């Protein structure tokens, strides 16, 4: 109950009690039946007060009722009808008993329902955590099967590539030194090498490379990333700003990998703001955790896209590979960190959390 409601209901209860006492005062003693009714009316505010405010409320209302009722008994009944006066004193004693007992029962009930609500909240939190963990496990599963497939595919591709390169070299040897066909052989070799490099890179991505944890100045890493995307941002009239916590302690992270993570997030942000906008990099410490955030004004992400956003090869772009965020996810998980996406009024916020 808020303060305003509390004072209104206390005033209401006090007014009810005083009104009943006034009725006693202004009703002639000859109308005994009315007095008998009034003295029982006190139970209504006493019980209400006990139910609303517990035993203290019950006793408080009983005290007010007796204080305002006693003078009437003493002045009007004590000398005229002693037996009835005694009956009224007994009623007053009963006010206290009823106020205290009802209040105590009310307190019990309130405690029970608070306990039930607390348990319910704890269950809901546990359920949400469980769902998140299951989601992370599924994601890890998808990534590790991708790594397996990738290493198989890479192996299968690199072997014939080696053979092709060797065969081209043999053919090249057979050509005369000044043969114009040597150029074709050269092209074939360069292209084979290019494919080989591409495949190797893909393999590096897929293979879980353990992070090399070193004390890292995260703000410095962010500034390095900012430097890399600044000119592209300027070309798109995107304003990049920093809200970096001062005196951040060095955090054990793989600076290169975190740079890769932030670069991917920043590039995605730039790609969703072709007409300009704002990108914020943020760092802060909270509850022994380091938070690194990027926030864009790119219009947000549909729920359907969000559900698949970390899947390898999921993209909504014509020329996207759909690998950026799955790399981000993998690196963050390997740091035992967490990544969360939330909507902002104009776009999306990616929050990375690392325990320090
Ligand atoms: N900041 C963002 N705002 C809106 N949508 C986003 C944002 N970041 C990512 N997305 C969506 O998530 C999808 C997946 O992103 P991800 O970085 O994994 O792949 P990509 O950017 O499409 O391709 P790649 O990064 O491999 O070049 C994107 O295609 C885009 O639809
Ligand atoms: Mg991307």
mmCIF file of C-alpha atoms in Angstrom, residues 64-210:
data_model
loop_
_atom_site.group_PDB
_atom_site.id
_atom_site.type_symbol
_atom_site.label_atom_id
_atom_site.label_comp_id
_atom_site.label_asym_id
_atom_site.label_seq_id
_atom_site.Cartn_x
_atom_site.Cartn_y
_atom_site.Cartn_z
ATOM 1 C CA UNK A 64 -8.978 4.281 19.780
ATOM 2 C CA UNK A 65 -12.383 2.622 20.160
ATOM 3 C CA UNK A 66 -11.966 2.166 23.918
ATOM 4 C CA UNK A 67 -10.573 5.680 24.483
ATOM 5 C CA UNK A 68 -13.500 7.279 22.695
ATOM 6 C CA UNK A 69 -16.066 4.894 24.179
ATOM 7 C CA UNK A 70 -14.904 4.851 27.847
ATOM 8 C CA UNK A 71 -15.900 8.465 28.692
ATOM 9 C CA UNK A 72 -19.417 7.719 27.447
ATOM 10 C CA UNK A 73 -19.681 4.636 29.715
ATOM 11 C CA UNK A 74 -18.238 6.479 32.693
ATOM 12 C CA UNK A 75 -20.448 9.574 32.219
ATOM 13 C CA UNK A 76 -23.736 8.084 31.088
ATOM 14 C CA UNK A 77 -23.973 4.537 32.417
ATOM 15 C CA UNK A 78 -21.718 4.052 35.428
ATOM 16 C CA UNK A 79 -24.287 5.573 37.783
ATOM 17 C CA UNK A 80 -27.531 4.758 36.021
ATOM 18 C CA UNK A 81 -27.174 1.137 34.998
ATOM 19 C CA UNK A 82 -24.137 -0.411 36.603
ATOM 20 C CA UNK A 83 -24.808 -3.883 35.189
ATOM 21 C CA UNK A 84 -24.920 -2.588 31.655
ATOM 22 C CA UNK A 85 -21.751 -0.540 32.260
ATOM 23 C CA UNK A 86 -19.986 -3.770 33.282
ATOM 24 C CA UNK A 87 -21.262 -5.408 30.133
ATOM 25 C CA UNK A 88 -19.704 -2.545 28.116
ATOM 26 C CA UNK A 89 -16.342 -2.839 29.912
ATOM 27 C CA UNK A 90 -16.331 -6.521 29.005
ATOM 28 C CA UNK A 91 -17.070 -5.560 25.390
ATOM 29 C CA UNK A 92 -14.037 -3.262 25.425
ATOM 30 C CA UNK A 93 -11.836 -6.118 26.640
ATOM 31 C CA UNK A 94 -13.213 -8.130 23.743
ATOM 32 C CA UNK A 95 -12.211 -5.347 21.289
ATOM 33 C CA UNK A 96 -8.584 -5.997 22.240
ATOM 34 C CA UNK A 97 -8.886 -9.754 21.982
ATOM 35 C CA UNK A 98 -10.609 -9.627 18.582
ATOM 36 C CA UNK A 99 -8.207 -6.926 17.266
ATOM 37 C CA UNK A 100 -5.101 -8.869 18.324
ATOM 38 C CA UNK A 101 -6.272 -12.328 17.210
ATOM 39 C CA UNK A 102 -7.641 -11.203 13.829
ATOM 40 C CA UNK A 103 -4.473 -9.176 13.250
ATOM 41 C CA UNK A 104 -2.278 -12.148 14.116
ATOM 42 C CA UNK A 105 -4.221 -14.393 11.723
ATOM 43 C CA UNK A 106 -3.990 -11.699 9.024
ATOM 44 C CA UNK A 107 -0.216 -11.479 9.549
ATOM 45 C CA UNK A 108 0.094 -15.238 9.195
ATOM 46 C CA UNK A 109 -1.844 -15.178 5.952
ATOM 47 C CA UNK A 110 0.170 -12.272 4.588
ATOM 48 C CA UNK A 111 3.438 -14.014 5.406
ATOM 49 C CA UNK A 112 2.195 -17.161 3.681
ATOM 50 C CA UNK A 113 1.254 -15.325 0.503
ATOM 51 C CA UNK A 114 4.545 -13.362 0.516
ATOM 52 C CA UNK A 115 6.398 -16.634 0.835
ATOM 53 C CA UNK A 116 4.393 -18.134 -2.033
ATOM 54 C CA UNK A 117 5.122 -15.072 -4.170
ATOM 55 C CA UNK A 118 8.838 -15.241 -3.344
ATOM 56 C CA UNK A 119 8.983 -18.925 -4.250
ATOM 57 C CA UNK A 120 7.108 -18.194 -7.459
ATOM 58 C CA UNK A 121 9.604 -15.447 -8.388
ATOM 59 C CA UNK A 122 12.555 -17.718 -7.617
ATOM 60 C CA UNK A 123 11.036 -20.440 -9.775
ATOM 61 C CA UNK A 124 10.509 -18.030 -12.632
ATOM 62 C CA UNK A 125 14.115 -16.788 -12.435
ATOM 63 C CA UNK A 126 15.397 -20.359 -12.314
ATOM 64 C CA UNK A 127 13.255 -21.236 -15.317
ATOM 65 C CA UNK A 128 14.540 -18.261 -17.307
ATOM 66 C CA UNK A 129 18.137 -19.198 -16.443
ATOM 67 C CA UNK A 130 17.501 -22.780 -17.459
ATOM 68 C CA UNK A 131 16.092 -21.687 -20.798
ATOM 69 C CA UNK A 132 19.083 -19.478 -21.405
ATOM 70 C CA UNK A 133 21.488 -22.295 -20.558
ATOM 71 C CA UNK A 134 19.661 -24.686 -22.858
ATOM 72 C CA UNK A 135 19.850 -22.047 -25.609
ATOM 73 C CA UNK A 136 23.586 -21.653 -25.071
ATOM 74 C CA UNK A 137 24.099 -25.407 -25.121
ATOM 75 C CA UNK A 138 22.200 -25.718 -28.387
ATOM 76 C CA UNK A 139 24.246 -22.896 -29.863
ATOM 77 C CA UNK A 140 27.510 -24.506 -28.722
ATOM 78 C CA UNK A 141 26.313 -27.778 -30.206
ATOM 79 C CA UNK A 142 25.610 -26.121 -33.556
ATOM 80 C CA UNK A 143 29.020 -24.458 -33.558
ATOM 81 C CA UNK A 144 30.907 -27.593 -32.658
ATOM 82 C CA UNK A 145 29.180 -29.598 -35.382
ATOM 83 C CA UNK A 146 30.056 -26.775 -37.764
ATOM 84 C CA UNK A 147 33.686 -27.099 -36.680
ATOM 85 C CA UNK A 148 33.600 -30.829 -37.350
ATOM 86 C CA UNK A 149 32.058 -30.435 -40.783
ATOM 87 C CA UNK A 150 34.465 -27.635 -41.590
ATOM 88 C CA UNK A 151 37.576 -29.571 -40.691
ATOM 89 C CA UNK A 152 36.366 -32.512 -42.818
ATOM 90 C CA UNK A 153 35.546 -30.259 -45.768
ATOM 91 C CA UNK A 154 38.795 -28.329 -45.459
ATOM 92 C CA UNK A 155 40.773 -31.561 -45.511
ATOM 93 C CA UNK A 156 38.876 -32.826 -48.543
ATOM 94 C CA UNK A 157 39.447 -29.579 -50.427
ATOM 95 C CA UNK A 158 43.088 -28.997 -49.544
ATOM 96 C CA UNK A 159 44.296 -32.408 -50.724
ATOM 97 C CA UNK A 160 43.053 -32.088 -54.332
ATOM 98 C CA UNK A 161 44.174 -28.454 -54.317
ATOM 99 C CA UNK A 162 47.701 -29.608 -53.581
ATOM 100 C CA UNK A 163 47.432 -32.124 -56.404
ATOM 101 C CA UNK A 164 46.154 -29.473 -58.849
ATOM 102 C CA UNK A 165 48.991 -27.129 -57.933
ATOM 103 C CA UNK A 166 51.565 -29.894 -58.435
ATOM 104 C CA UNK A 167 50.044 -30.843 -61.799
ATOM 105 C CA UNK A 168 50.049 -27.216 -62.983
ATOM 106 C CA UNK A 169 53.699 -26.908 -62.009
ATOM 107 C CA UNK A 170 54.566 -30.021 -64.027
ATOM 108 C CA UNK A 171 52.668 -28.684 -67.042
ATOM 109 C CA UNK A 172 54.389 -25.318 -66.628
ATOM 110 C CA UNK A 173 57.796 -26.979 -66.657
ATOM 111 C CA UNK A 174 56.987 -28.537 -69.984
ATOM 112 C CA UNK A 175 56.203 -25.181 -71.558
ATOM 113 C CA UNK A 176 58.879 -23.227 -73.340
ATOM 114 C CA UNK A 177 60.337 -20.363 -71.248
ATOM 115 C CA UNK A 178 58.805 -17.720 -73.545
ATOM 116 C CA UNK A 179 55.466 -19.485 -74.054
ATOM 117 C CA UNK A 180 52.486 -17.147 -73.591
ATOM 118 C CA UNK A 181 50.709 -20.084 -71.964
ATOM 119 C CA UNK A 182 52.947 -19.744 -68.917
ATOM 120 C CA UNK A 183 50.723 -16.855 -67.900
ATOM 121 C CA UNK A 184 47.717 -19.209 -67.693
ATOM 122 C CA UNK A 185 49.688 -21.578 -65.515
ATOM 123 C CA UNK A 186 50.562 -18.637 -63.270
ATOM 124 C CA UNK A 187 46.908 -17.624 -63.030
ATOM 125 C CA UNK A 188 45.933 -21.192 -62.170
ATOM 126 C CA UNK A 189 48.576 -21.341 -59.417
ATOM 127 C CA UNK A 190 47.595 -17.985 -57.912
ATOM 128 C CA UNK A 191 43.919 -18.927 -57.880
ATOM 129 C CA UNK A 192 44.645 -22.280 -56.276
ATOM 130 C CA UNK A 193 46.673 -20.528 -53.586
ATOM 131 C CA UNK A 194 43.846 -18.076 -53.036
ATOM 132 C CA UNK A 195 41.323 -20.859 -52.535
ATOM 133 C CA UNK A 196 43.764 -22.632 -50.236
ATOM 134 C CA UNK A 197 44.117 -19.502 -48.105
ATOM 135 C CA UNK A 198 40.373 -18.940 -47.972
ATOM 136 C CA UNK A 199 39.747 -22.501 -46.908
ATOM 137 C CA UNK A 200 42.447 -22.253 -44.259
ATOM 138 C CA UNK A 201 40.866 -19.103 -42.895
ATOM 139 C CA UNK A 202 37.530 -20.788 -42.699
ATOM 140 C CA UNK A 203 39.178 -23.654 -40.884
ATOM 141 C CA UNK A 204 40.712 -21.237 -38.383
ATOM 142 C CA UNK A 205 37.319 -19.781 -37.754
ATOM 143 C CA UNK A 206 35.663 -23.115 -37.233
ATOM 144 C CA UNK A 207 38.398 -24.541 -35.027
ATOM 145 C CA UNK A 208 37.885 -23.524 -31.427
ATOM 146 C CA UNK A 209 40.942 -21.432 -30.778
ATOM 147 C CA UNK A 210 41.448 -21.084 -27.044
#
